[in-house]
Amino acid sequence: MKSSLQWMQDYVAVDMERDPQEFADVLTMAGIPVEQVEYWGNDIQHVYTGKILNIVNHPNADKLVICTLDLGDRRLTIVTGAKNVREGQIVPVAVHGAKLPGGVTIKKSKLRGEVSEGMLCSAHELGLEDGLLLPEEREGIWILPQDTPIGVDALDYLQLRDTVYEYELTPNRADCFSMIGLSREFAVLSQQKAMFPEITVAESEEPINGKVTVSIEDEDLCTRYAARLLTHVRVGPSPLWMQQRLRKSGVRPINNVVDVTNYVMIELGIPLHAYDYDHVDEHHLIARRAARGESLKTLDGVERTLTDAMLVIADPKKACCVAGVMGGINSEVTEDTRTVILECASFKGSSIRKTGRALGLRSEASARFERGLDAEGCLRSLDRAAQLLQQMSACDVAQGIVDIYPQPQKVQHIKFTAAAVNRFLGTEIPAERMIAILQTLGFGIAQDGAVLTAVVPSWRGDCTEMPDIAEEVARIFGYENIPSTRPLSNVSEGQEGYRHCICEKISSILSGSGLNETVTFSFMNSDSLRKLQFPENRSALSSRSYSESDYRRISVDAYDADSVVDGCACP
């Protein structure tokens, strides 16, 4: 999981003047380990946005052209060999004295006799990896949107100057695989209150009822399945700010519909998937187990053979998606898509993990499903995706949601007292401080005299008893603030057991009399069974240390015989 501090500003007022590594250490001490701090754009200087006014061929080189650029307050002449430059384009321009990644300094120079006052930059030259770029952005100069202002700092406009935390989260903290979840941690550790986006959807008069149907055939593997219908969809590129936030999170932008599903997954922590409505037979999506030998070509272009232990999302005729892992090409959203079924579901984490391993396939979505997700957040995620697409004028949203939720998630209540928590931790933290910590983390608190009842939020499935509450209090209070004490225990001197003592004496006497002691394995193979004329229909071990030892040893004779043979074979 990665998080941009610029993006985090949407939810918590991050002190951007504070040393990022210092706050990373605070998060780590609080149980949110930061594995790495990435400093985006720190080594890039003097790169601006410029508009290409004129392009002429280089008089002394067939593969070079001379561009005249407007940088707002000046004009520059730059020689380039890029094949994708056109008049009227807006591009990033590194001027004389500019610094680029890798210690590169741009200087005014002559190329085949013509003065070049800088360099036109590709996305790769500004520090972006090819895996985070659209195919058309990987070659040639980075062509910026036409509404890009001219003459401004390119890194500031492109939001490439940022600090990004990469986390190594423990499996029990599924809630922190989202910007919202992390913002709660940022807020409580900086003694603030996190602000979350207001989600509203302007639905059209067209109802979803009768146009989309969803059903669950295996409630053990799928506990909730919900969908929205998006009409009059206009597929295109997503806004630059969204693309950059996705890139900083390690996700490549694709198009506005797919980007919004990925954005909401990172923001709220619950994956979504979009289906082309016209490619879903009968407009009916079913969460079921795959048929043995059933195949599906996934979005990465690989034909995958499924087993009946795997969950798929299918229409009445075919599988459309490996549930929680990756969608299928047969229902992919493309430029021709006009209507979309937007899915949000809750799948069994262990099933998704086993499916991903069996297929050798892991995705950002499966990494979240594996840890267990908040089923209560499905509708909120659908609404957030619909809201973002509406703000881009990319679709209309049909009225209503289809939602199958056979066994709603139960609310967990944990009773405790401040005295019990303090005894457990060895602290003297006031009850008021405990309440403030828990409320900032999203817990509800009810008080009846000295007894406190914590209402565990739906996204904190890892909290089930008082010690879990104590842990939440301790990590935010600060482990370094808890005094160290020597644990009290009754210590007894270790002594050799009577049976072991007798065995050692007998072994010593026999060895001293000229006998040899043989120590062999507790397992034997099929050849040894045949030598002893035992039947081979015994159950083999399903898990073993040595491939040649399939059976539990039933007699010492076999290994003694083998040991004698091996000993005689030695020179």
XYZ file of C-alpha atoms in Angstrom:
571
model
C 0.000 0.000 0.000
C 1.261 3.470 -0.936
C -0.134 6.858 0.060
C 0.636 10.312 -1.287
C 0.897 13.042 1.335
C -0.634 15.518 -1.129
C -3.639 13.227 -1.494
C -3.780 12.744 2.284
C -4.317 16.505 2.581
C -7.893 15.930 1.381
C -8.656 14.226 4.712
C -6.120 15.486 7.271
C -4.057 18.680 7.462
C -0.612 17.116 7.016
C 2.296 19.283 8.145
C 4.268 19.342 4.879
C 7.125 21.233 6.586
C 7.728 18.345 8.984
C 10.451 15.839 8.121
C 8.539 13.011 6.356
C 10.851 10.394 7.829
C 10.097 11.635 11.350
C 6.351 11.138 10.929
C 6.995 7.804 9.180
C 8.742 6.688 12.368
C 5.715 7.806 14.419
C 3.421 5.707 12.205
C 5.738 2.721 12.479
C 5.814 2.913 16.270
C 1.998 3.032 16.238
C 1.758 -0.255 14.334
C 1.482 1.196 10.811
C 4.972 0.317 9.550
C 6.340 2.559 6.797
C 8.732 0.477 4.722
C 10.003 3.276 2.504
C 9.686 7.045 1.994
C 9.712 8.118 -1.668
C 10.565 11.710 -2.533
C 8.974 12.542 -5.869
C 10.493 15.355 -7.940
C 13.112 16.463 -5.395
C 15.907 16.154 -7.959
C 14.089 17.999 -10.773
C 14.350 21.770 -11.255
C 13.519 24.396 -13.906
C 11.092 22.390 -16.021
C 8.168 24.450 -17.355
C 5.160 24.006 -19.602
C 5.548 25.360 -23.128
C 3.468 25.526 -26.288
C 4.969 24.537 -29.641
C 4.397 27.477 -31.992
C 6.380 26.374 -35.021
C 8.254 23.313 -36.307
C 10.770 23.355 -39.188
C 13.099 20.669 -40.473
C 16.721 20.806 -39.374
C 18.839 21.954 -42.355
C 21.703 19.593 -41.512
C 19.929 16.485 -40.171
C 17.086 14.475 -41.671
C 15.855 13.085 -38.330
C 15.868 16.341 -36.339
C 13.422 19.244 -36.236
C 13.649 22.752 -34.766
C 10.782 23.816 -32.494
C 9.896 27.335 -31.435
C 8.175 27.328 -28.037
C 6.179 29.863 -26.053
C 6.931 29.727 -22.306
C 4.710 32.657 -21.408
C 7.421 35.208 -20.617
C 9.859 34.142 -23.357
C 10.357 32.076 -26.459
C 12.892 29.309 -26.918
C 14.314 27.373 -29.828
C 14.859 23.663 -29.152
C 16.162 20.933 -31.449
C 14.582 17.509 -30.995
C 14.428 14.134 -32.662
C 11.027 13.213 -31.200
C 8.596 11.974 -33.826
C 5.359 12.806 -31.989
C 5.712 16.618 -31.735
C 3.135 18.795 -33.524
C 2.432 22.507 -33.660
C -0.010 23.632 -30.952
C 0.956 20.923 -28.474
C 1.804 21.750 -24.858
C 4.841 19.904 -23.541
C 7.237 19.930 -20.549
C 10.370 21.963 -21.338
C 13.688 21.690 -19.472
C 15.449 25.034 -19.935
C 19.151 25.871 -19.669
C 20.354 24.879 -16.170
C 17.502 22.449 -15.536
C 18.125 19.413 -13.325
C 16.678 16.001 -14.193
C 16.760 12.608 -12.386
C 20.118 10.891 -12.288
C 22.081 14.123 -11.909
C 21.483 15.234 -15.523
C 21.948 18.964 -16.163
C 20.512 20.557 -19.313
C 22.693 23.138 -21.038
C 22.304 25.425 -24.029
C 24.176 23.817 -26.922
C 24.428 23.402 -30.680
C 23.081 20.311 -32.424
C 24.430 19.922 -35.958
C 25.042 23.650 -36.176
C 21.683 24.847 -34.766
C 21.254 26.353 -31.270
C 19.097 24.347 -28.827
C 18.127 26.241 -25.668
C 16.806 23.305 -23.713
C 15.107 19.927 -24.068
C 11.565 18.665 -24.538
C 10.896 16.024 -21.865
C 9.289 12.619 -21.976
C 7.348 11.270 -18.984
C 10.194 8.841 -18.334
C 12.682 11.735 -18.132
C 10.517 13.277 -15.392
C 10.835 10.166 -13.240
C 7.786 8.087 -14.219
C 8.251 4.378 -14.840
C 6.991 2.905 -18.109
C 4.683 0.550 -16.203
C 2.704 3.554 -14.904
C 2.215 5.159 -18.324
C -0.365 4.747 -21.044
C 1.034 3.083 -24.205
C 1.050 6.385 -26.110
C 2.978 8.059 -23.276
C 5.864 5.568 -23.269
C 7.427 6.804 -26.512
C 8.381 10.348 -27.460
C 7.632 13.616 -25.698
C 4.942 13.792 -23.009
C 2.000 15.591 -24.617
C 0.037 17.474 -21.937
C -3.690 18.310 -21.978
C -4.674 21.308 -24.096
C -5.996 23.222 -21.096
C -2.569 23.149 -19.416
C -1.448 26.706 -18.528
C 1.721 27.905 -20.287
C 4.890 28.917 -18.478
C 4.151 27.312 -15.107
C 6.340 24.892 -13.175
C 5.619 21.560 -14.878
C 6.198 19.453 -11.759
C 3.808 21.523 -9.663
C 1.129 21.427 -12.352
C 1.623 17.704 -12.969
C 1.650 17.058 -9.189
C 4.992 15.269 -9.475
C 6.537 16.974 -6.453
C 5.308 14.923 -3.522
C 6.212 12.524 -0.708
C 4.865 8.973 -0.891
C 4.835 6.456 1.967
C 5.037 2.755 1.171
C 3.658 0.586 3.975
C 4.354 -2.995 5.036
C 1.015 -3.601 6.742
C 0.174 -6.649 8.818
C -2.668 -8.890 7.547
C -5.023 -7.946 10.396
C -5.096 -4.249 9.407
C -7.199 -4.535 6.267
C -8.724 -1.134 7.093
C -5.385 0.575 6.447
C -5.310 -0.582 2.826
C -7.141 2.645 1.987
C -6.577 6.379 2.176
C -9.580 6.770 4.483
C -8.266 4.099 6.849
C -4.804 5.645 6.914
C -6.285 9.109 7.433
C -7.758 7.938 10.757
C -4.266 6.960 11.852
C -2.798 10.262 10.639
C -5.541 12.159 12.465
C -5.255 10.431 15.832
C -1.443 10.593 15.820
C -1.485 14.323 15.042
C -4.452 14.984 17.379
C -6.795 16.066 14.605
C -10.126 14.948 13.238
C -10.210 13.322 9.821
C -12.551 14.850 7.219
C -14.161 12.450 4.763
C -15.731 13.230 1.363
C -19.436 13.948 1.229
C -20.990 11.450 -1.153
C -24.124 12.354 -3.074
C -25.449 10.937 -6.338
C -27.882 12.670 -8.676
C -29.884 9.751 -10.027
C -31.805 9.925 -13.299
C -35.463 9.023 -13.630
C -34.561 5.735 -15.358
C -34.829 2.910 -12.770
C -32.396 0.034 -12.443
C -35.214 -2.405 -11.639
C -35.891 -4.736 -14.548
C -32.620 -3.802 -16.284
C -30.039 -5.496 -14.017
C -30.335 -8.656 -11.923
C -27.768 -10.068 -9.492
C -27.835 -13.296 -7.497
C -25.614 -15.331 -5.171
C -25.429 -19.114 -5.552
C -22.673 -19.665 -2.974
C -23.273 -17.565 0.148
C -20.215 -19.039 1.846
C -17.853 -17.493 -0.717
C -19.859 -14.329 -1.435
C -21.584 -12.593 1.476
C -22.815 -9.509 -0.373
C -23.284 -8.510 -4.007
C -24.479 -5.070 -5.108
C -24.568 -3.210 -8.414
C -25.401 0.132 -9.996
C -26.310 0.878 -13.607
C -24.499 3.679 -15.454
C -26.060 4.878 -18.703
C -24.933 7.191 -21.523
C -21.347 6.396 -20.618
C -18.611 8.394 -22.337
C -15.346 6.478 -22.049
C -12.213 8.615 -22.246
C -9.146 9.652 -20.274
C -9.579 10.478 -16.612
C -8.556 13.899 -15.252
C -4.827 14.514 -14.781
C -5.137 14.787 -10.981
C -6.705 11.340 -10.785
C -4.112 9.803 -13.094
C -1.284 11.181 -10.967
C -2.813 9.958 -7.704
C -3.166 6.493 -9.191
C 0.443 6.510 -10.407
C 1.732 7.460 -6.972
C -0.241 4.500 -5.614
C 1.444 2.200 -8.130
C -1.573 1.851 -10.454
C -1.492 2.600 -14.196
C -4.299 4.802 -15.549
C -6.432 3.205 -18.301
C -9.666 5.161 -18.883
C -12.091 7.162 -16.778
C -14.384 4.232 -15.877
C -11.604 1.829 -14.889
C -9.609 4.602 -13.216
C -12.563 5.542 -11.014
C -12.974 1.941 -9.819
C -9.261 1.831 -8.941
C -9.391 5.263 -7.325
C -12.304 4.296 -5.068
C -10.573 1.022 -4.181
C -7.523 2.980 -2.986
C -9.578 5.694 -1.301
C -12.190 3.562 0.499
C -10.433 0.188 0.456
C -13.152 -1.819 -1.332
C -12.532 -3.020 -4.910
C -15.128 -2.511 -7.635
C -15.456 -3.934 -11.118
C -17.132 -2.553 -14.254
C -18.861 -4.736 -16.882
C -19.978 -3.744 -20.351
C -23.754 -4.021 -19.980
C -24.266 -5.148 -23.581
C -21.829 -8.053 -23.175
C -23.550 -9.521 -20.103
C -26.132 -12.061 -21.217
C -29.635 -11.274 -19.939
C -27.968 -8.462 -17.912
C -27.794 -10.958 -15.050
C -24.671 -11.402 -12.911
C -24.311 -14.511 -10.730
C -21.769 -15.215 -7.994
C -21.160 -18.970 -8.305
C -18.424 -21.578 -8.210
C -16.685 -22.246 -11.499
C -17.412 -25.517 -13.258
C -14.465 -27.908 -13.257
C -12.398 -27.209 -16.370
C -14.261 -23.984 -17.177
C -12.011 -21.421 -18.869
C -11.875 -17.640 -18.992
C -9.526 -15.246 -20.762
C -8.663 -12.589 -18.199
C -7.858 -8.934 -18.843
C -4.145 -9.713 -19.125
C -4.895 -11.797 -22.235
C -4.205 -15.189 -20.613
C -6.633 -18.098 -21.044
C -7.112 -19.559 -17.559
C -8.539 -22.943 -16.619
C -10.644 -22.815 -13.458
C -11.603 -25.350 -10.814
C -14.791 -25.850 -8.849
C -13.078 -24.410 -5.756
C -12.923 -20.972 -7.401
C -15.593 -18.286 -7.293
C -16.549 -16.544 -10.517
C -18.976 -13.839 -11.533
C -20.925 -15.126 -14.497
C -23.924 -14.437 -16.630
C -26.302 -17.322 -17.501
C -24.020 -18.488 -20.345
C -20.408 -17.803 -19.375
C -17.966 -16.724 -16.698
C -17.216 -13.002 -16.860
C -14.755 -12.504 -13.995
C -12.531 -14.451 -11.587
C -14.167 -13.033 -8.476
C -11.919 -10.724 -6.487
C -8.904 -11.359 -8.706
C -9.324 -10.175 -12.314
C -12.063 -9.524 -14.844
C -12.568 -11.216 -18.195
C -11.993 -9.764 -21.646
C -15.476 -10.884 -22.719
C -17.128 -8.115 -20.634
C -14.342 -5.506 -20.627
C -15.172 -1.787 -20.740
C -13.850 -0.312 -24.006
C -14.166 2.932 -25.954
C -17.346 1.535 -27.517
C -19.046 0.881 -24.168
C -22.175 2.957 -23.605
C -23.757 1.264 -20.576
C -21.934 -0.139 -17.547
C -22.861 -2.442 -14.672
C -20.809 -1.341 -11.677
C -20.220 -4.122 -9.148
C -19.190 -4.051 -5.503
C -19.132 -7.267 -3.509
C -17.716 -8.975 -0.443
C -15.887 -12.259 -1.043
C -14.342 -14.788 1.358
C -10.700 -13.831 1.825
C -9.268 -17.362 2.049
C -11.007 -18.338 -1.193
C -9.562 -15.356 -3.051
C -6.083 -16.099 -1.714
C -6.227 -19.753 -2.804
C -7.591 -18.807 -6.230
C -4.850 -16.243 -6.780
C -2.159 -18.757 -5.830
C -3.605 -21.498 -8.002
C -3.756 -19.204 -11.029
C -0.439 -17.492 -10.302
C -2.316 -14.210 -10.407
C -2.390 -11.432 -7.842
C -3.873 -7.951 -8.167
C -4.456 -4.854 -6.061
C -8.039 -6.050 -5.613
C -7.132 -9.571 -4.508
C -4.569 -8.202 -2.017
C -7.440 -6.407 -0.278
C -10.007 -9.191 -0.513
C -7.521 -11.662 0.984
C -7.434 -9.685 4.233
C -11.188 -9.480 4.636
C -13.215 -6.421 3.696
C -15.958 -4.352 5.246
C -19.163 -5.586 3.615
C -21.013 -2.626 5.111
C -19.027 -0.263 2.867
C -20.157 -1.703 -0.469
C -22.979 0.773 -1.152
C -20.852 3.750 -0.126
C -18.171 2.651 -2.593
C -20.698 2.317 -5.411
C -22.043 5.786 -4.690
C -18.546 7.302 -4.548
C -17.667 5.833 -7.960
C -20.938 7.075 -9.455
C -20.342 10.529 -7.950
C -16.838 10.826 -9.424
C -17.987 9.764 -12.886
C -20.846 12.261 -12.720
C -18.395 15.017 -11.802
C -16.484 14.182 -14.985
C -19.753 14.306 -16.990
C -18.956 10.738 -18.005
C -22.339 9.101 -17.360
C -25.869 9.202 -16.021
C -26.737 7.077 -12.980
C -29.890 4.954 -13.039
C -32.180 5.202 -10.055
C -31.595 2.625 -7.324
C -29.160 -0.155 -6.423
C -29.627 -3.914 -6.657
C -28.251 -5.443 -3.469
C -28.142 -9.040 -2.224
C -27.036 -9.234 1.423
C -28.414 -12.460 2.956
C -26.580 -12.323 6.301
C -25.698 -8.766 7.349
C -22.521 -8.262 9.320
C -23.102 -8.228 13.085
C -22.085 -5.242 15.193
C -19.420 -6.135 17.759
C -19.647 -4.726 21.316
C -16.736 -4.940 23.758
C -17.182 -4.066 27.444
C -14.174 -2.910 29.474
C -13.079 -0.508 32.168
C -10.216 1.944 32.185
C -8.841 0.168 35.259
C -8.806 -3.182 33.449
C -6.959 -1.682 30.469
C -4.438 0.010 32.760
C -3.808 -3.235 34.656
C -3.305 -5.027 31.378
C -0.846 -2.405 30.090
C 0.788 -1.356 33.334
C -0.231 2.268 32.787
C -2.304 5.020 34.367
C -4.046 6.417 31.286
C -7.199 8.420 32.162
C -10.501 7.070 30.881
C -11.105 10.355 29.027
C -7.900 9.858 27.037
C -8.895 6.297 26.151
C -12.312 7.462 24.961
C -10.775 10.223 22.818
C -8.354 7.774 21.178
C -11.047 5.223 20.391
C -13.523 7.797 19.074
C -10.925 9.288 16.733
C -10.291 5.797 15.382
C -14.011 5.419 14.642
C -15.177 3.419 17.671
C -18.460 4.304 19.298
C -18.307 4.587 23.092
C -21.130 4.144 25.607
C -20.454 4.762 29.299
C -22.306 3.346 32.295
C -20.448 4.403 35.400
C -16.951 2.897 35.221
C -17.983 0.392 32.543
C -17.279 1.433 28.954
C -18.727 -0.305 25.911
C -16.872 0.044 22.614
C -19.002 -0.312 19.484
C -16.517 -1.730 17.012
C -16.768 -0.119 13.543
C -17.524 -2.502 10.687
C -14.082 -2.004 9.157
C -12.256 -3.231 12.281
C -12.910 -6.955 12.181
C -9.631 -7.532 14.044
C -11.068 -6.164 17.329
C -13.055 -8.757 19.270
C -12.105 -8.515 22.973
C -10.699 -6.256 25.687
C -6.985 -6.887 24.891
C -7.661 -5.592 21.369
C -9.035 -2.368 22.861
C -5.982 -2.164 25.112
C -3.719 -2.544 22.085
C -5.454 0.325 20.280
C -5.026 2.553 23.319
C -1.395 1.516 23.849
C -0.174 2.050 20.293
C -1.694 5.544 20.044
C -0.664 6.508 23.585
C 2.817 5.398 22.551
C 4.620 2.231 23.502
C 7.633 4.371 24.375
C 5.497 6.111 27.017
C 4.673 2.862 28.810
C 7.166 2.175 31.625
C 9.242 -0.968 31.340
C 8.728 -3.489 34.152
C 10.210 -6.861 34.894
C 7.587 -9.607 34.404
C 6.636 -11.446 37.591
C 6.815 -15.234 37.366
C 7.780 -18.257 39.473
C 11.122 -19.530 38.235
C 12.148 -23.110 38.976
C 15.467 -24.785 38.278
C 15.442 -27.131 35.298
C 16.319 -30.762 36.069
C 16.931 -33.882 34.028
C 13.994 -36.279 34.010
C 14.353 -39.719 35.584
C 13.449 -41.609 32.379
C 15.868 -39.577 30.269
C 18.641 -40.104 32.838
C 18.186 -43.927 32.818
C 18.133 -44.031 28.974
C 21.353 -42.025 28.766
C 23.114 -44.355 31.262
C 22.005 -47.488 29.372
C 23.160 -45.970 26.069
C 26.531 -45.111 27.604
C 27.031 -48.624 29.023
C 26.122 -50.336 25.733
C 28.339 -48.025 23.671
C 31.221 -48.662 26.069
C 30.714 -52.412 25.570
C 31.443 -52.117 21.838
C 27.892 -51.724 20.479
C 26.901 -49.072 17.937
C 23.811 -46.867 18.300
C 21.784 -46.224 15.145
C 19.531 -43.160 14.822
C 17.187 -43.326 11.805
C 14.245 -41.369 10.414
C 10.649 -41.865 11.536
C 9.510 -42.405 7.927
C 10.097 -45.092 5.340
C 9.575 -45.555 1.626
C 7.666 -48.106 -0.449
C 10.806 -50.153 -1.193
C 11.310 -50.798 2.518
C 7.700 -51.939 2.829
C 8.210 -54.489 0.042
C 11.402 -55.806 1.661
C 9.495 -56.484 4.885
C 6.599 -57.993 2.876
C 4.118 -55.437 4.200
C 1.191 -54.426 1.950
C 1.597 -51.089 0.115
C -2.020 -50.042 0.560
C -1.162 -47.967 3.619
C -2.003 -44.263 3.439
C 0.917 -42.144 2.271
C 1.702 -38.906 4.060
C 0.229 -35.840 2.347
C 3.058 -33.615 3.567
C 6.607 -34.907 4.031
C 10.126 -33.603 4.379
C 11.683 -36.082 1.946
C 10.053 -37.264 -1.270
C 11.574 -40.749 -0.817
C 9.931 -41.258 2.605
C 6.213 -41.510 2.002
C 5.093 -43.695 4.934
C 5.316 -43.583 8.714
C 7.853 -46.165 9.988
C 6.157 -49.354 11.227
C 9.292 -51.344 12.148
C 12.903 -50.561 13.043
C 14.050 -53.608 11.054
C 13.801 -51.899 7.674
C 16.036 -48.978 8.555
C 18.444 -51.197 10.494
C 18.826 -53.363 7.400
C 19.314 -50.302 5.191
C 21.898 -48.910 7.605
C 23.876 -52.189 7.517
C 23.798 -52.194 3.713
C 24.925 -48.566 3.553
C 27.669 -49.247 6.088
C 28.983 -52.247 4.126
C 29.032 -50.145 0.961
C 31.424 -47.662 2.538
C 35.174 -48.345 1.756
